[in-house]
Amino acid sequence: MAADAEILFSPFTLGDLRLPNRIVMAPLTRSRARKGALAPTALNAEYYRQRASAGFIVSEASQISQEGQGYVSTPGIYSEAQVEGWRKVADAVHGEGGLIFIQLWHVGRVSHVSLQPSGGAPVSSSAIAARAETFVEGGRAPVSTPRALETAEIGRVVEDYRRAAENAKRAGVDGVEIHGANGYLIDQFLKNGVNRRTDEYGGSVENRLRFPLAVVDAVLGVWDRRRVGMRLSPVSPANDATDSAPEKVFFPLVEALGARGLAYIHVIEGATGGPRDVAPFDFLKLRKSFSGAYVANNAYTRALAVEALAAGRADLIAFGRPFISNPDLVERLREDAPLNAPDPDTFYGGDAEGYTDYPALSDA
Ligand code: FNR
């Protein structure tokens, strides 16, 4: 191992948790929850168990309510069966000495009427359809046109987050990550390309931060701040969510998160899964505006990760696609061994194929 790569394998204190290395498993939707109950299964637990050598794992996004679901077969965290399923996942990861946070998700307008309670319209900040697709029973479909949440309804959605946070705690995971990225509900309030509200949840930066911070405060009513992180994608155009001046909203947001003592922000630098330089944005300044840990993500390689850590641009590096195809990613990065290539055809849905059958080095 090259001496300078040591930094990837140095321990890190995240909140009150001691991480064995700087390598985070990024949240990855795999759409393999049990049909009907949308609860994690023994197969899901095995998948996470295989990847438990990560510094910590952020689970695939888990919807906080049926309304918060946007894709078929994604796991929820709002029913007892789902809590039981997540407990199996947490136990499997803990059995290997690993750590796992659940990512709390409400997709907002990135949904389809066939997934919504009583076949109704999905909800969002404003009644503007995203130019985006989702997966429903039977295949891809354009997302449905949403309705704008009534002002008086927002407290109910915040309460759904709070209950989900409580459920995550009962499931025995180590913490929660609030999904504020990728054009889902929280991002739909943050970004002015989507949020056209005229009430106290839209317009000014202060107003656009109101719902996201209400969610954070609700979660902090359940979890110690040292066990809470938030994911953000300031310039990612994912799911058609853009802002005309992202630094104006994201710098005050992370300052507010820092004031609340959140353990970390998890930042997708650039377009999610795409180019890192889609729009000018000072990620180093964002890092410096926040008092907790900075988890960097997006198209990191071993070399880029070492460079970012060594230069002090990040505390931890999250890897997404490499973790899909390399259960022993930490070991492979340590050995500088070749990586298995991920197969996009098996990313979403299906069974063990392309899920738990990627080989570890020790299998060779
Ligand atoms: C993702 N990504 C993602 N992000 C997130 O916040 N919650 C999620 O559930 C998912 N699901 C998901 C599924 C699949 C199959 C992919 C490929 C990606 C985004 C992911 O966490 C990460 O930001 C990107 O993959 C970029 O990182 P890498 O893959 O370049 O390391």
Short mmCIF file of C-alpha atoms and ligand atoms in Angstrom, two decimals:
data_model
loop_
_atom_site.label_atom_id
_atom_site.label_comp_id
_atom_site.label_asym_id
_atom_site.label_seq_id
_atom_site.Cartn_x
_atom_site.Cartn_y
_atom_site.Cartn_z
CA MET A 1 0.00 0.00 0.00
CA ALA A 2 1.38 3.41 -0.97
CA ALA A 3 2.13 5.39 2.18
CA ASP A 4 -0.10 8.30 1.19
CA ALA A 5 -3.13 6.04 0.85
CA GLU A 6 -2.90 5.28 4.59
CA ILE A 7 -5.20 8.21 5.23
CA LEU A 8 -8.14 6.26 3.75
CA PHE A 9 -7.67 3.61 6.41
CA SER A 10 -7.18 5.91 9.36
CA PRO A 11 -9.91 5.96 12.00
CA PHE A 12 -12.31 8.88 12.33
CA THR A 13 -14.58 10.04 15.11
CA LEU A 14 -18.03 10.82 13.71
CA GLY A 15 -20.17 12.31 16.47
CA ASP A 16 -19.67 9.79 19.25
CA LEU A 17 -18.88 6.90 16.89
CA ARG A 18 -15.42 5.62 16.17
CA LEU A 19 -15.16 4.68 12.48
CA PRO A 20 -12.38 2.27 11.49
CA ASN A 21 -11.72 3.99 8.15
CA ARG A 22 -12.77 6.94 5.96
CA ILE A 23 -14.77 4.89 3.47
CA VAL A 24 -18.55 5.29 3.57
CA MET A 25 -21.03 3.14 1.70
CA ALA A 26 -23.29 5.63 -0.11
CA PRO A 27 -27.07 5.11 -0.04
CA LEU A 28 -28.09 2.88 -2.93
CA THR A 29 -31.68 2.08 -3.83
CA ARG A 30 -31.82 -1.55 -4.97
CA SER A 31 -35.61 -2.12 -5.02
CA ARG A 32 -35.58 -5.56 -3.50
CA ALA A 33 -37.86 -5.14 -0.47
CA ARG A 34 -40.48 -7.78 0.26
CA LYS A 35 -43.53 -7.32 -1.98
CA GLY A 36 -46.59 -5.95 -0.20
CA ALA A 37 -45.00 -5.16 3.14
CA LEU A 38 -42.08 -3.28 1.54
CA ALA A 39 -39.95 -4.54 4.41
CA PRO A 40 -36.25 -5.50 4.26
CA THR A 41 -35.69 -9.25 3.88
CA ALA A 42 -33.03 -11.78 4.89
CA LEU A 43 -31.47 -11.26 1.44
CA ASN A 44 -31.26 -7.52 2.06
CA ALA A 45 -29.63 -8.22 5.45
CA GLU A 46 -27.06 -10.46 3.77
CA TYR A 47 -26.25 -7.73 1.21
CA TYR A 48 -25.55 -5.20 3.96
CA ARG A 49 -23.67 -7.76 6.07
CA GLN A 50 -21.29 -8.35 3.15
CA ARG A 51 -20.50 -4.62 3.04
CA ALA A 52 -20.10 -4.06 6.81
CA SER A 53 -16.37 -3.27 6.61
CA ALA A 54 -17.25 0.26 5.43
CA GLY A 55 -16.45 2.99 7.97
CA PHE A 56 -20.21 3.22 8.13
CA ILE A 57 -23.07 2.34 5.82
CA VAL A 58 -25.83 4.69 4.75
CA SER A 59 -28.78 2.48 3.86
CA GLU A 60 -30.72 2.76 0.64
CA ALA A 61 -33.34 5.47 0.91
CA SER A 62 -36.30 4.33 2.98
CA GLN A 63 -39.63 6.07 2.56
CA ILE A 64 -41.15 7.60 5.69
CA SER A 65 -44.74 7.01 4.51
CA GLN A 66 -46.57 5.48 1.58
CA GLU A 67 -46.94 9.01 0.22
CA GLY A 68 -43.16 9.27 0.33
CA GLN A 69 -42.67 6.31 -2.01
CA GLY A 70 -41.70 6.94 -5.62
CA TYR A 71 -40.42 3.65 -6.97
CA VAL A 72 -41.67 0.09 -6.80
CA SER A 73 -40.20 -2.30 -4.19
CA THR A 74 -38.30 0.23 -2.10
CA PRO A 75 -38.33 -0.40 1.67
CA GLY A 76 -40.29 1.79 4.06
CA ILE A 77 -39.71 2.73 7.68
CA TYR A 78 -43.31 3.45 8.69
CA SER A 79 -44.77 0.03 9.59
CA GLU A 80 -43.99 -2.59 12.22
CA ALA A 81 -43.02 -5.16 9.58
CA GLN A 82 -40.54 -2.65 8.17
CA VAL A 83 -39.06 -1.96 11.60
CA GLU A 84 -38.63 -5.73 12.05
CA GLY A 85 -36.96 -5.99 8.64
CA TRP A 86 -34.55 -3.15 9.37
CA ARG A 87 -33.74 -4.74 12.73
CA LYS A 88 -32.52 -7.83 10.84
CA VAL A 89 -30.35 -5.60 8.68
CA ALA A 90 -28.95 -3.73 11.69
CA ASP A 91 -28.24 -6.99 13.53
CA ALA A 92 -26.44 -8.44 10.49
CA VAL A 93 -24.23 -5.36 10.12
CA HIS A 94 -23.54 -5.17 13.85
CA GLY A 95 -22.68 -8.87 13.88
CA GLU A 96 -19.73 -8.00 11.62
CA GLY A 97 -18.75 -5.02 13.78
CA GLY A 98 -20.17 -2.49 11.28
CA LEU A 99 -22.31 0.61 11.62
CA ILE A 100 -25.42 1.59 9.66
CA PHE A 101 -27.57 4.71 9.36
CA ILE A 102 -30.99 4.62 7.69
CA GLN A 103 -31.60 7.23 5.01
CA LEU A 104 -35.02 8.87 5.59
CA TRP A 105 -36.77 9.59 2.30
CA HIS A 106 -39.82 11.36 0.95
CA VAL A 107 -39.74 11.54 -2.84
CA GLY A 108 -42.31 14.33 -3.12
CA ARG A 109 -43.22 14.74 -6.79
CA VAL A 110 -40.89 12.00 -8.04
CA SER A 111 -43.67 9.44 -7.81
CA HIS A 112 -46.55 7.96 -9.68
CA VAL A 113 -50.24 7.77 -8.85
CA SER A 114 -50.05 3.96 -8.88
CA LEU A 115 -47.77 4.11 -5.82
CA GLN A 116 -49.76 6.71 -3.89
CA PRO A 117 -52.43 6.16 -1.21
CA SER A 118 -55.79 5.78 -3.02
CA GLY A 119 -54.09 6.49 -6.36
CA GLY A 120 -53.92 10.22 -5.61
CA ALA A 121 -51.47 12.80 -6.90
CA PRO A 122 -48.01 12.88 -5.31
CA VAL A 123 -47.25 15.96 -3.21
CA SER A 124 -44.59 18.62 -3.65
CA SER A 125 -43.78 22.23 -2.81
CA SER A 126 -45.56 23.32 -5.99
CA ALA A 127 -47.84 21.68 -8.56
CA ILE A 128 -45.17 21.38 -11.24
CA ALA A 129 -44.41 18.01 -12.82
CA ALA A 130 -40.78 16.94 -12.93
CA ARG A 131 -39.31 15.95 -16.25
CA ALA A 132 -38.26 12.63 -14.79
CA GLU A 133 -39.07 8.95 -14.86
CA THR A 134 -39.72 6.40 -12.18
CA PHE A 135 -40.16 2.64 -11.94
CA VAL A 136 -43.65 1.30 -11.35
CA GLU A 137 -45.04 -2.24 -11.45
CA GLY A 138 -44.23 -3.32 -15.00
CA GLY A 139 -41.44 -0.88 -15.87
CA ARG A 140 -40.51 2.75 -16.39
CA ALA A 141 -43.09 5.54 -16.38
CA PRO A 142 -43.01 9.34 -16.43
CA VAL A 143 -43.68 10.74 -12.96
CA SER A 144 -47.19 12.06 -12.23
CA THR A 145 -48.11 15.72 -11.86
CA PRO A 146 -48.08 16.58 -8.15
CA ARG A 147 -50.32 18.80 -6.08
CA ALA A 148 -48.81 21.46 -3.84
CA LEU A 149 -48.93 20.63 -0.12
CA GLU A 150 -51.39 22.86 1.73
CA THR A 151 -49.68 25.05 4.32
CA ALA A 152 -51.71 23.34 7.04
CA GLU A 153 -50.56 19.89 5.86
CA ILE A 154 -46.85 20.47 6.26
CA GLY A 155 -46.89 19.69 9.97
CA ARG A 156 -48.31 16.27 9.17
CA VAL A 157 -45.43 15.51 6.77
CA VAL A 158 -42.92 16.66 9.41
CA GLU A 159 -44.64 14.34 11.86
CA ASP A 160 -44.19 11.47 9.37
CA TYR A 161 -40.44 12.16 9.43
CA ARG A 162 -40.44 12.22 13.22
CA ARG A 163 -42.25 8.89 13.44
CA ALA A 164 -39.90 7.34 10.89
CA ALA A 165 -36.91 8.57 12.91
CA GLU A 166 -38.42 6.91 15.96
CA ASN A 167 -38.96 3.70 14.00
CA ALA A 168 -35.33 3.76 12.86
CA LYS A 169 -34.31 4.02 16.48
CA ARG A 170 -36.51 1.08 17.42
CA ALA A 171 -34.95 -0.92 14.58
CA GLY A 172 -31.60 -0.52 16.34
CA VAL A 173 -29.63 1.28 13.65
CA ASP A 174 -26.82 3.63 14.64
CA GLY A 175 -28.23 6.83 13.22
CA VAL A 176 -30.23 8.47 10.47
CA GLU A 177 -29.40 10.46 7.37
CA ILE A 178 -32.05 12.92 6.21
CA HIS A 179 -32.26 12.70 2.42
CA GLY A 180 -32.14 16.31 1.28
CA ALA A 181 -30.65 15.57 -2.13
CA ASN A 182 -31.43 14.47 -5.67
CA GLY A 183 -34.59 16.44 -6.31
CA TYR A 184 -36.76 14.70 -3.70
CA LEU A 185 -39.17 16.47 -1.36
CA ILE A 186 -36.67 18.43 0.76
CA ASP A 187 -34.76 19.52 -2.36
CA GLN A 188 -38.13 20.51 -3.89
CA PHE A 189 -38.49 23.03 -1.07
CA LEU A 190 -34.86 24.21 -1.17
CA LYS A 191 -34.52 24.89 -4.88
CA ASN A 192 -36.28 27.82 -6.49
CA GLY A 193 -36.65 26.04 -9.84
CA VAL A 194 -39.28 23.88 -8.12
CA ASN A 195 -40.49 25.85 -5.10
CA ARG A 196 -42.86 28.60 -6.28
CA ARG A 197 -44.81 28.85 -3.04
CA THR A 198 -46.09 32.17 -1.80
CA ASP A 199 -46.67 31.13 1.82
CA GLU A 200 -43.99 31.03 4.56
CA TYR A 201 -42.43 27.92 2.94
CA GLY A 202 -41.47 29.61 -0.34
CA GLY A 203 -39.87 32.69 -1.80
CA SER A 204 -37.04 33.97 0.41
CA VAL A 205 -34.14 31.74 1.42
CA GLU A 206 -35.39 31.81 5.01
CA ASN A 207 -38.77 30.56 3.84
CA ARG A 208 -37.32 27.84 1.61
CA LEU A 209 -35.27 26.57 4.55
CA ARG A 210 -38.32 26.40 6.83
CA PHE A 211 -39.60 22.94 5.87
CA PRO A 212 -36.14 21.28 5.63
CA LEU A 213 -35.18 22.67 9.06
CA ALA A 214 -38.53 21.65 10.55
CA VAL A 215 -37.74 18.10 9.42
CA VAL A 216 -34.26 18.32 10.94
CA ASP A 217 -35.67 19.62 14.23
CA ALA A 218 -38.27 16.85 14.34
CA VAL A 219 -35.56 14.22 13.83
CA LEU A 220 -33.41 15.90 16.50
CA GLY A 221 -36.33 15.50 18.88
CA VAL A 222 -35.80 11.75 18.56
CA TRP A 223 -32.10 11.23 17.90
CA ASP A 224 -29.01 12.66 19.58
CA ARG A 225 -27.54 15.24 17.15
CA ARG A 226 -24.32 13.20 16.99
CA ARG A 227 -26.26 10.46 15.19
CA VAL A 228 -27.88 12.62 12.53
CA GLY A 229 -26.54 13.61 9.12
CA MET A 230 -28.05 15.19 6.05
CA ARG A 231 -27.47 14.53 2.37
CA LEU A 232 -27.39 17.46 -0.05
CA SER A 233 -26.80 17.89 -3.79
CA PRO A 234 -26.55 21.66 -4.32
CA VAL A 235 -25.95 21.59 -8.07
CA SER A 236 -27.19 18.17 -9.12
CA PRO A 237 -29.96 18.46 -11.71
CA ALA A 238 -31.19 15.00 -10.66
CA ASN A 239 -34.95 14.68 -10.99
CA ASP A 240 -35.23 18.10 -12.59
CA ALA A 241 -34.53 20.15 -9.46
CA THR A 242 -32.36 23.21 -10.01
CA ASP A 243 -31.72 26.52 -8.33
CA SER A 244 -30.69 29.81 -9.95
CA ALA A 245 -28.22 30.61 -7.13
CA PRO A 246 -27.50 27.46 -5.10
CA GLU A 247 -24.82 29.05 -2.90
CA LYS A 248 -27.45 31.50 -1.58
CA VAL A 249 -29.56 28.70 -0.12
CA PHE A 250 -27.03 25.95 0.67
CA PHE A 251 -24.52 28.03 2.65
CA PRO A 252 -27.19 29.30 5.11
CA LEU A 253 -28.62 25.78 5.27
CA VAL A 254 -25.36 24.16 6.35
CA GLU A 255 -24.71 26.99 8.82
CA ALA A 256 -28.09 26.21 10.38
CA LEU A 257 -27.24 22.51 10.43
CA GLY A 258 -23.92 23.29 12.09
CA ALA A 259 -25.64 25.44 14.71
CA ARG A 260 -27.81 22.43 15.51
CA GLY A 261 -24.72 20.24 15.90
CA LEU A 262 -25.47 17.69 13.19
CA ALA A 263 -22.78 15.03 12.93
CA TYR A 264 -22.23 15.39 9.22
CA ILE A 265 -23.30 16.65 5.85
CA HIS A 266 -23.03 14.26 2.93
CA VAL A 267 -22.49 16.21 -0.24
CA ILE A 268 -22.93 15.04 -3.80
CA GLU A 269 -20.41 17.18 -5.68
CA GLY A 270 -21.74 17.83 -9.18
CA ALA A 271 -24.41 15.88 -11.04
CA THR A 272 -25.36 12.71 -9.20
CA GLY A 273 -23.49 9.86 -10.84
CA GLY A 274 -22.33 12.25 -13.57
CA PRO A 275 -19.86 15.05 -14.12
CA ARG A 276 -18.50 16.84 -11.08
CA ASP A 277 -18.24 20.24 -12.79
CA VAL A 278 -21.83 20.84 -13.95
CA ALA A 279 -22.12 24.24 -12.29
CA PRO A 280 -19.83 26.58 -10.39
CA PHE A 281 -20.08 25.88 -6.68
CA ASP A 282 -17.50 26.28 -3.94
CA PHE A 283 -17.68 22.94 -2.13
CA LEU A 284 -14.63 23.78 -0.02
CA LYS A 285 -16.42 26.90 1.20
CA LEU A 286 -19.47 24.76 1.97
CA ARG A 287 -17.29 22.43 4.01
CA LYS A 288 -15.85 25.42 5.89
CA SER A 289 -19.35 26.79 6.58
CA PHE A 290 -20.21 23.62 8.49
CA SER A 291 -18.85 22.69 11.89
CA GLY A 292 -19.39 18.90 11.68
CA ALA A 293 -17.89 16.26 9.42
CA TYR A 294 -17.95 16.55 5.63
CA VAL A 295 -18.64 13.39 3.65
CA ALA A 296 -17.80 13.87 -0.03
CA ASN A 297 -19.39 11.83 -2.80
CA ASN A 298 -19.62 11.50 -6.53
CA ALA A 299 -17.37 9.61 -8.88
CA TYR A 300 -14.54 9.29 -6.37
CA THR A 301 -11.77 6.89 -7.21
CA ARG A 302 -9.13 5.66 -4.78
CA ALA A 303 -6.71 8.33 -6.03
CA LEU A 304 -9.26 11.16 -5.85
CA ALA A 305 -10.33 10.05 -2.38
CA VAL A 306 -6.77 10.04 -1.06
CA GLU A 307 -6.15 13.44 -2.62
CA ALA A 308 -9.33 14.98 -1.13
CA LEU A 309 -8.61 13.61 2.35
CA ALA A 310 -4.95 14.61 2.24
CA ALA A 311 -5.84 18.14 1.12
CA GLY A 312 -8.40 18.49 3.91
CA ARG A 313 -11.30 18.86 1.49
CA ALA A 314 -13.26 16.04 3.15
CA ASP A 315 -13.30 13.91 6.30
CA LEU A 316 -14.88 10.87 4.74
CA ILE A 317 -15.51 9.68 1.17
CA ALA A 318 -18.69 7.89 0.16
CA PHE A 319 -18.58 5.38 -2.67
CA GLY A 320 -21.79 4.32 -4.41
CA ARG A 321 -21.45 2.20 -7.54
CA PRO A 322 -18.13 0.66 -6.44
CA PHE A 323 -19.91 -0.72 -3.36
CA ILE A 324 -22.61 -2.33 -5.50
CA SER A 325 -20.09 -4.59 -7.20
CA ASN A 326 -17.43 -4.89 -4.48
CA PRO A 327 -18.69 -6.14 -1.13
CA ASP A 328 -15.09 -5.97 0.12
CA LEU A 329 -14.41 -2.51 -1.31
CA VAL A 330 -12.42 -1.49 1.77
CA GLU A 331 -10.10 -4.48 1.39
CA ARG A 332 -9.71 -3.89 -2.34
CA LEU A 333 -8.85 -0.23 -1.82
CA ARG A 334 -6.36 -1.24 0.86
CA GLU A 335 -4.67 -3.72 -1.47
CA ASP A 336 -5.11 -1.41 -4.48
CA ALA A 337 -6.69 -4.47 -6.10
CA PRO A 338 -8.83 -4.31 -9.25
CA LEU A 339 -12.55 -3.64 -8.76
CA ASN A 340 -15.43 -5.68 -10.14
CA ALA A 341 -17.47 -3.61 -12.61
CA PRO A 342 -21.11 -3.00 -11.62
CA ASP A 343 -23.88 -4.27 -13.90
CA PRO A 344 -26.53 -1.54 -14.33
CA ASP A 345 -29.10 -4.11 -15.55
CA THR A 346 -29.35 -5.50 -12.02
CA PHE A 347 -29.23 -2.23 -10.07
CA TYR A 348 -32.98 -2.12 -9.43
CA GLY A 349 -35.21 -5.05 -8.60
CA GLY A 350 -34.70 -8.77 -9.02
CA ASP A 351 -33.07 -11.19 -6.64
CA ALA A 352 -29.60 -12.22 -5.50
CA GLU A 353 -28.17 -11.87 -9.00
CA GLY A 354 -26.17 -8.67 -9.24
CA TYR A 355 -26.89 -8.09 -5.55
CA THR A 356 -25.24 -10.56 -3.18
CA ASP A 357 -23.28 -12.58 -5.75
CA TYR A 358 -20.44 -10.16 -6.55
CA PRO A 359 -17.23 -11.93 -5.51
CA ALA A 360 -14.90 -10.79 -2.76
CA LEU A 361 -11.14 -11.11 -3.23
CA SER A 362 -11.16 -13.95 -0.72
CA ASP A 363 -13.50 -15.93 -3.00
CA ALA A 364 -10.83 -16.15 -5.71
C1 FNR B 1 -28.03 5.91 -6.13
N1 FNR B 1 -27.91 7.09 -5.39
C2 FNR B 1 -28.72 7.28 -4.28
N2 FNR B 1 -28.58 8.41 -3.52
C3 FNR B 1 -29.30 8.58 -2.39
O1 FNR B 1 -29.13 9.59 -1.70
N3 FNR B 1 -30.21 7.62 -2.00
C4 FNR B 1 -30.43 6.49 -2.73
O2 FNR B 1 -31.24 5.64 -2.33
C5 FNR B 1 -29.68 6.32 -3.92
N4 FNR B 1 -29.87 5.23 -4.73
C6 FNR B 1 -29.03 4.97 -5.79
C7 FNR B 1 -29.14 3.78 -6.49
C8 FNR B 1 -28.25 3.48 -7.52
C9 FNR B 1 -28.35 2.16 -8.21
C10 FNR B 1 -27.24 4.41 -7.85
C11 FNR B 1 -26.24 4.11 -8.94
C12 FNR B 1 -27.15 5.61 -7.19
C13 FNR B 1 -26.77 8.00 -5.63
C14 FNR B 1 -25.51 7.44 -4.99
O3 FNR B 1 -25.62 7.42 -3.56
C15 FNR B 1 -24.27 8.28 -5.35
O4 FNR B 1 -24.52 9.62 -5.02
C16 FNR B 1 -23.92 8.18 -6.83
O5 FNR B 1 -23.92 6.83 -7.27
C17 FNR B 1 -22.55 8.80 -7.10
O6 FNR B 1 -21.55 8.11 -6.35
P1 FNR B 1 -20.56 7.04 -7.05
O7 FNR B 1 -21.42 5.91 -7.52
O8 FNR B 1 -19.92 7.76 -8.20
O9 FNR B 1 -19.57 6.65 -6.00
#
